């Protein structure tokens, strides 16, 4: 079946540090891949997505590349800010099923000034 | 932008009672709404898919008689946890979409059953 595995947190970084949150997946066919972010007290928000192999999703300085050969979609940011503190979820959907998101367990990021 | 409002944000109820959670799309008509459940330190798990005007489609292992879902209008879906028990304590999240539109999430509801 389809599944998503992401690195366990919490992750604590200093401001301007480099961020990587690993995400690997198992899926049949050609899934779409997503990163969602949940800021404190708010709902989930789509951060970025990629719908096919080698696509790079990017938003707010975050990037992730859909790697079919390694079944990975690692989230990266070159210089994190305190405002990036949140919980990050990697997710996938099988083709044709937008709402049936399969989520990873989430990784809590805390950025210290 | 589009906003999904979920209410209440937290609720405490006694075992055996029922609790209703509302999910509203505030500035768009949601043809489809989804309900998820999240256990502590676990992934969000899809419980059911709700299309306006039709019966919800439940995921395997989700008791439809316990988790009643109603999607009576294009802006409102409700999840009722019937005869709640402590093991139903969890974080429930809804999301909504219109055809070919992005998925928008509510802020979630923390349910505690005592």
mmCIF file of C-alpha atoms in Angstrom:
data_model
loop_
_atom_site.group_PDB
_atom_site.id
_atom_site.type_symbol
_atom_site.label_atom_id
_atom_site.label_comp_id
_atom_site.label_asym_id
_atom_site.label_seq_id
_atom_site.Cartn_x
_atom_site.Cartn_y
_atom_site.Cartn_z
ATOM 1 C CA UNK A 1 0.000 0.000 0.000
ATOM 2 C CA UNK A 2 0.899 3.660 -0.119
ATOM 3 C CA UNK A 3 2.809 5.168 2.775
ATOM 4 C CA UNK A 4 4.962 8.123 3.750
ATOM 5 C CA UNK A 5 7.897 8.083 6.134
ATOM 6 C CA UNK A 6 9.428 11.293 7.362
ATOM 7 C CA UNK A 7 12.134 11.999 9.867
ATOM 8 C CA UNK A 8 11.059 12.193 13.450
ATOM 9 C CA UNK A 9 11.384 15.433 15.291
ATOM 10 C CA UNK A 10 11.570 17.648 16.997
ATOM 11 C CA UNK A 11 14.202 19.509 15.030
ATOM 12 C CA UNK A 12 15.748 22.530 16.696
ATOM 13 C CA UNK A 13 17.854 24.935 14.670
ATOM 14 C CA UNK A 14 19.348 28.357 15.080
ATOM 15 C CA UNK A 15 18.188 31.163 12.838
ATOM 16 C CA UNK A 16 19.860 31.128 9.389
ATOM 17 C CA UNK A 17 20.767 27.456 9.666
ATOM 18 C CA UNK A 18 20.206 25.049 6.781
ATOM 19 C CA UNK A 19 17.161 22.823 7.048
ATOM 20 C CA UNK A 20 16.555 19.359 5.661
ATOM 21 C CA UNK A 21 13.552 17.249 6.571
ATOM 22 C CA UNK A 22 13.713 13.837 4.961
ATOM 23 C CA UNK A 23 10.677 12.215 3.409
ATOM 24 C CA UNK A 24 10.465 8.924 1.562
ATOM 25 C CA UNK A 25 7.406 7.242 0.167
ATOM 26 C CA UNK A 26 6.015 3.964 -1.015
ATOM 27 C CA UNK A 27 3.359 4.097 -3.694
ATOM 28 C CA UNK A 28 1.995 2.292 -6.658
ATOM 29 C CA UNK A 29 1.757 4.200 -9.874
ATOM 30 C CA UNK A 30 2.652 7.862 -10.043
ATOM 31 C CA UNK A 31 1.672 9.737 -6.905
ATOM 32 C CA UNK A 32 1.656 13.474 -6.392
ATOM 33 C CA UNK A 33 3.794 14.641 -3.486
ATOM 34 C CA UNK A 34 3.146 17.474 -1.056
ATOM 35 C CA UNK A 35 4.576 19.294 1.889
ATOM 36 C CA UNK A 36 2.050 20.817 4.273
ATOM 37 C CA UNK A 37 2.860 23.153 7.141
ATOM 38 C CA UNK A 38 0.919 23.775 10.336
ATOM 39 C CA UNK A 39 1.842 26.927 12.198
ATOM 40 C CA UNK A 40 0.927 27.125 15.892
ATOM 41 C CA UNK A 41 -2.805 27.558 16.329
ATOM 42 C CA UNK A 42 -3.549 27.333 12.623
ATOM 43 C CA UNK A 43 -4.782 24.738 10.143
ATOM 44 C CA UNK A 44 -2.719 22.823 7.641
ATOM 45 C CA UNK A 45 -1.544 24.836 4.664
ATOM 46 C CA UNK A 46 -0.081 23.583 1.446
ATOM 47 C CA UNK A 47 3.574 24.619 1.314
ATOM 48 C CA UNK A 48 4.609 23.099 -1.995
ATOM 49 C CA UNK A 49 3.915 20.193 -4.278
ATOM 50 C CA UNK A 50 5.254 18.202 -7.197
ATOM 51 C CA UNK A 51 3.192 16.057 -9.501
ATOM 52 C CA UNK A 52 5.773 14.136 -11.497
ATOM 53 C CA UNK A 53 9.314 12.839 -11.301
ATOM 54 C CA UNK A 54 12.090 15.460 -11.280
ATOM 55 C CA UNK A 55 9.622 18.286 -10.602
ATOM 56 C CA UNK A 56 10.793 20.752 -8.001
ATOM 57 C CA UNK A 57 8.235 22.406 -5.789
ATOM 58 C CA UNK A 58 9.205 25.677 -4.149
ATOM 59 C CA UNK A 59 7.607 28.295 -1.943
ATOM 60 C CA UNK A 60 8.751 30.782 0.715
ATOM 61 C CA UNK A 61 12.363 29.686 0.257
ATOM 62 C CA UNK A 62 11.529 26.010 0.760
ATOM 63 C CA UNK A 63 12.242 23.475 -1.968
ATOM 64 C CA UNK A 64 11.657 19.783 -2.546
ATOM 65 C CA UNK A 65 12.427 17.657 -5.592
ATOM 66 C CA UNK A 66 10.398 14.609 -6.581
ATOM 67 C CA UNK A 67 13.005 11.820 -6.867
ATOM 68 C CA UNK A 68 11.488 8.699 -8.296
ATOM 69 C CA UNK A 69 14.731 6.750 -8.239
ATOM 70 C CA UNK A 70 15.100 7.192 -4.491
ATOM 71 C CA UNK A 71 11.348 7.577 -3.780
ATOM 72 C CA UNK A 72 12.118 10.730 -1.860
ATOM 73 C CA UNK A 73 10.801 14.267 -1.507
ATOM 74 C CA UNK A 74 13.110 15.917 1.015
ATOM 75 C CA UNK A 75 12.259 19.429 2.179
ATOM 76 C CA UNK A 76 15.087 21.974 2.260
ATOM 77 C CA UNK A 77 15.584 25.599 3.094
ATOM 78 C CA UNK A 78 18.891 27.390 2.976
ATOM 79 C CA UNK A 79 18.343 29.797 5.863
ATOM 80 C CA UNK A 80 15.529 29.270 8.330
ATOM 81 C CA UNK A 81 13.822 31.998 10.309
ATOM 82 C CA UNK A 82 12.079 31.970 13.655
ATOM 83 C CA UNK A 83 8.795 32.348 11.779
ATOM 84 C CA UNK A 84 9.393 28.962 10.116
ATOM 85 C CA UNK A 85 8.761 27.238 13.444
ATOM 86 C CA UNK A 86 5.890 24.856 12.724
ATOM 87 C CA UNK A 87 5.020 21.232 12.110
ATOM 88 C CA UNK A 88 5.766 19.996 8.601
ATOM 89 C CA UNK A 89 3.914 17.096 7.013
ATOM 90 C CA UNK A 90 4.969 15.186 3.927
ATOM 91 C CA UNK A 91 2.045 13.663 2.029
ATOM 92 C CA UNK A 92 1.099 11.915 -1.160
ATOM 93 C CA UNK A 93 -2.002 11.204 -3.160
ATOM 94 C CA UNK A 94 -2.533 8.489 -5.648
ATOM 95 C CA UNK A 95 -3.434 9.691 -9.102
ATOM 96 C CA UNK A 96 -6.983 10.972 -9.354
ATOM 97 C CA UNK A 97 -7.599 11.168 -5.616
ATOM 98 C CA UNK A 98 -6.857 14.648 -4.373
ATOM 99 C CA UNK A 99 -8.414 14.387 -0.967
ATOM 100 C CA UNK A 100 -7.137 10.977 -0.053
ATOM 101 C CA UNK A 101 -3.904 12.350 1.275
ATOM 102 C CA UNK A 102 -1.584 9.925 2.989
ATOM 103 C CA UNK A 103 0.447 11.836 5.535
ATOM 104 C CA UNK A 104 3.689 11.272 7.299
ATOM 105 C CA UNK A 105 3.710 11.695 11.064
ATOM 106 C CA UNK A 106 4.884 15.277 10.911
ATOM 107 C CA UNK A 107 8.138 16.894 11.980
ATOM 108 C CA UNK A 108 8.125 19.719 14.469
ATOM 109 C CA UNK A 109 10.660 22.427 13.704
ATOM 110 C CA UNK A 110 11.714 24.987 16.284
ATOM 111 C CA UNK A 111 13.965 27.817 15.187
ATOM 112 C CA UNK A 112 15.744 29.761 17.916
ATOM 113 C CA UNK A 113 16.888 33.366 17.464
ATOM 114 C CA UNK B 1 -8.082 33.517 0.054
ATOM 115 C CA UNK B 2 -10.396 30.625 0.697
ATOM 116 C CA UNK B 3 -10.876 29.728 4.320
ATOM 117 C CA UNK B 4 -12.289 26.702 6.025
ATOM 118 C CA UNK B 5 -13.667 27.227 9.506
ATOM 119 C CA UNK B 6 -13.930 24.352 11.938
ATOM 120 C CA UNK B 7 -15.879 24.576 15.172
ATOM 121 C CA UNK B 8 -15.387 24.007 18.011
ATOM 122 C CA UNK B 9 -11.623 24.110 18.267
ATOM 123 C CA UNK B 10 -11.734 21.971 21.368
ATOM 124 C CA UNK B 11 -14.404 20.118 23.271
ATOM 125 C CA UNK B 12 -14.590 17.995 26.386
ATOM 126 C CA UNK B 13 -17.514 15.633 26.784
ATOM 127 C CA UNK B 14 -18.567 12.799 29.043
ATOM 128 C CA UNK B 15 -18.473 9.216 27.958
ATOM 129 C CA UNK B 16 -21.716 8.170 26.283
ATOM 130 C CA UNK B 17 -22.659 11.585 24.975
ATOM 131 C CA UNK B 18 -22.513 12.764 21.355
ATOM 132 C CA UNK B 19 -20.459 15.592 19.956
ATOM 133 C CA UNK B 20 -20.966 17.489 16.720
ATOM 134 C CA UNK B 21 -18.107 19.159 14.859
ATOM 135 C CA UNK B 22 -18.810 21.642 12.082
ATOM 136 C CA UNK B 23 -16.727 22.377 9.025
ATOM 137 C CA UNK B 24 -17.615 25.415 6.925
ATOM 138 C CA UNK B 25 -16.155 26.768 3.742
ATOM 139 C CA UNK B 26 -16.372 30.519 4.176
ATOM 140 C CA UNK B 27 -15.898 31.953 0.718
ATOM 141 C CA UNK B 28 -16.288 29.106 -1.714
ATOM 142 C CA UNK B 29 -18.687 26.267 -2.381
ATOM 143 C CA UNK B 30 -17.109 23.008 -1.356
ATOM 144 C CA UNK B 31 -18.291 20.149 -3.481
ATOM 145 C CA UNK B 32 -16.214 17.724 -1.454
ATOM 146 C CA UNK B 33 -15.163 17.712 2.177
ATOM 147 C CA UNK B 34 -12.852 15.303 3.914
ATOM 148 C CA UNK B 35 -12.583 14.307 7.546
ATOM 149 C CA UNK B 36 -9.315 13.194 9.102
ATOM 150 C CA UNK B 37 -8.286 11.964 12.496
ATOM 151 C CA UNK B 38 -4.890 12.399 14.093
ATOM 152 C CA UNK B 39 -3.648 10.479 17.093
ATOM 153 C CA UNK B 40 -0.783 11.907 19.130
ATOM 154 C CA UNK B 41 2.502 11.588 17.261
ATOM 155 C CA UNK B 42 0.730 9.813 14.419
ATOM 156 C CA UNK B 43 -0.188 10.698 10.867
ATOM 157 C CA UNK B 44 -3.466 12.208 9.863
ATOM 158 C CA UNK B 45 -5.721 9.389 8.730
ATOM 159 C CA UNK B 46 -8.542 9.955 6.285
ATOM 160 C CA UNK B 47 -11.826 8.888 7.847
ATOM 161 C CA UNK B 48 -14.343 9.707 5.148
ATOM 162 C CA UNK B 49 -15.055 11.658 2.003
ATOM 163 C CA UNK B 50 -18.235 13.683 1.883
ATOM 164 C CA UNK B 51 -19.840 14.960 -1.291
ATOM 165 C CA UNK B 52 -22.642 17.481 -1.033
ATOM 166 C CA UNK B 53 -26.035 15.883 -1.223
ATOM 167 C CA UNK B 54 -24.869 12.294 -1.059
ATOM 168 C CA UNK B 55 -23.811 9.794 1.561
ATOM 169 C CA UNK B 56 -20.276 9.922 2.829
ATOM 170 C CA UNK B 57 -17.761 7.329 1.741
ATOM 171 C CA UNK B 58 -15.973 5.883 4.742
ATOM 172 C CA UNK B 59 -12.482 4.465 4.785
ATOM 173 C CA UNK B 60 -11.972 0.897 5.805
ATOM 174 C CA UNK B 61 -12.122 0.431 9.553
ATOM 175 C CA UNK B 62 -14.100 3.617 10.248
ATOM 176 C CA UNK B 63 -17.480 2.942 11.853
ATOM 177 C CA UNK B 64 -20.064 4.904 9.925
ATOM 178 C CA UNK B 65 -22.674 4.485 12.657
ATOM 179 C CA UNK B 66 -20.313 5.991 15.187
ATOM 180 C CA UNK B 67 -18.971 8.819 13.073
ATOM 181 C CA UNK B 68 -21.994 10.345 11.361
ATOM 182 C CA UNK B 69 -21.167 12.703 8.542
ATOM 183 C CA UNK B 70 -23.643 15.067 6.988
ATOM 184 C CA UNK B 71 -22.918 17.352 4.044
ATOM 185 C CA UNK B 72 -26.220 19.123 3.672
ATOM 186 C CA UNK B 73 -25.000 22.171 1.800
ATOM 187 C CA UNK B 74 -22.084 23.315 -0.304
ATOM 188 C CA UNK B 75 -20.644 25.210 2.634
ATOM 189 C CA UNK B 76 -21.239 22.940 5.609
ATOM 190 C CA UNK B 77 -20.322 19.426 6.636
ATOM 191 C CA UNK B 78 -20.738 18.026 10.125
ATOM 192 C CA UNK B 79 -19.114 15.119 11.906
ATOM 193 C CA UNK B 80 -21.023 13.717 14.881
ATOM 194 C CA UNK B 81 -19.210 11.371 17.213
ATOM 195 C CA UNK B 82 -22.004 9.313 18.733
ATOM 196 C CA UNK B 83 -21.853 7.683 22.158
ATOM 197 C CA UNK B 84 -18.318 8.908 22.598
ATOM 198 C CA UNK B 85 -15.799 6.901 24.571
ATOM 199 C CA UNK B 86 -12.346 7.826 25.845
ATOM 200 C CA UNK B 87 -10.727 6.018 22.916
ATOM 201 C CA UNK B 88 -12.454 8.493 20.591
ATOM 202 C CA UNK B 89 -10.359 11.275 22.090
ATOM 203 C CA UNK B 90 -8.329 12.627 19.232
ATOM 204 C CA UNK B 91 -7.701 15.567 16.932
ATOM 205 C CA UNK B 92 -10.219 15.781 14.088
ATOM 206 C CA UNK B 93 -9.509 17.854 10.995
ATOM 207 C CA UNK B 94 -11.646 18.670 7.999
ATOM 208 C CA UNK B 95 -10.662 19.859 4.564
ATOM 209 C CA UNK B 96 -12.685 21.138 1.670
ATOM 210 C CA UNK B 97 -12.299 21.557 -2.041
ATOM 211 C CA UNK B 98 -14.243 22.568 -5.077
ATOM 212 C CA UNK B 99 -13.767 20.964 -8.449
ATOM 213 C CA UNK B 100 -10.165 21.327 -9.592
ATOM 214 C CA UNK B 101 -9.416 23.670 -6.694
ATOM 215 C CA UNK B 102 -6.785 23.335 -4.005
ATOM 216 C CA UNK B 103 -7.547 21.578 -0.780
ATOM 217 C CA UNK B 104 -8.089 23.853 2.237
ATOM 218 C CA UNK B 105 -7.914 22.639 5.812
ATOM 219 C CA UNK B 106 -9.723 23.658 8.954
ATOM 220 C CA UNK B 107 -7.802 24.317 12.162
ATOM 221 C CA UNK B 108 -8.910 21.067 13.716
ATOM 222 C CA UNK B 109 -10.935 20.078 16.769
ATOM 223 C CA UNK B 110 -9.397 18.568 19.869
ATOM 224 C CA UNK B 111 -11.912 16.122 21.372
ATOM 225 C CA UNK B 112 -11.410 14.816 24.894
ATOM 226 C CA UNK B 113 -13.843 12.242 26.221
ATOM 227 C CA UNK B 114 -13.801 11.776 29.974
#
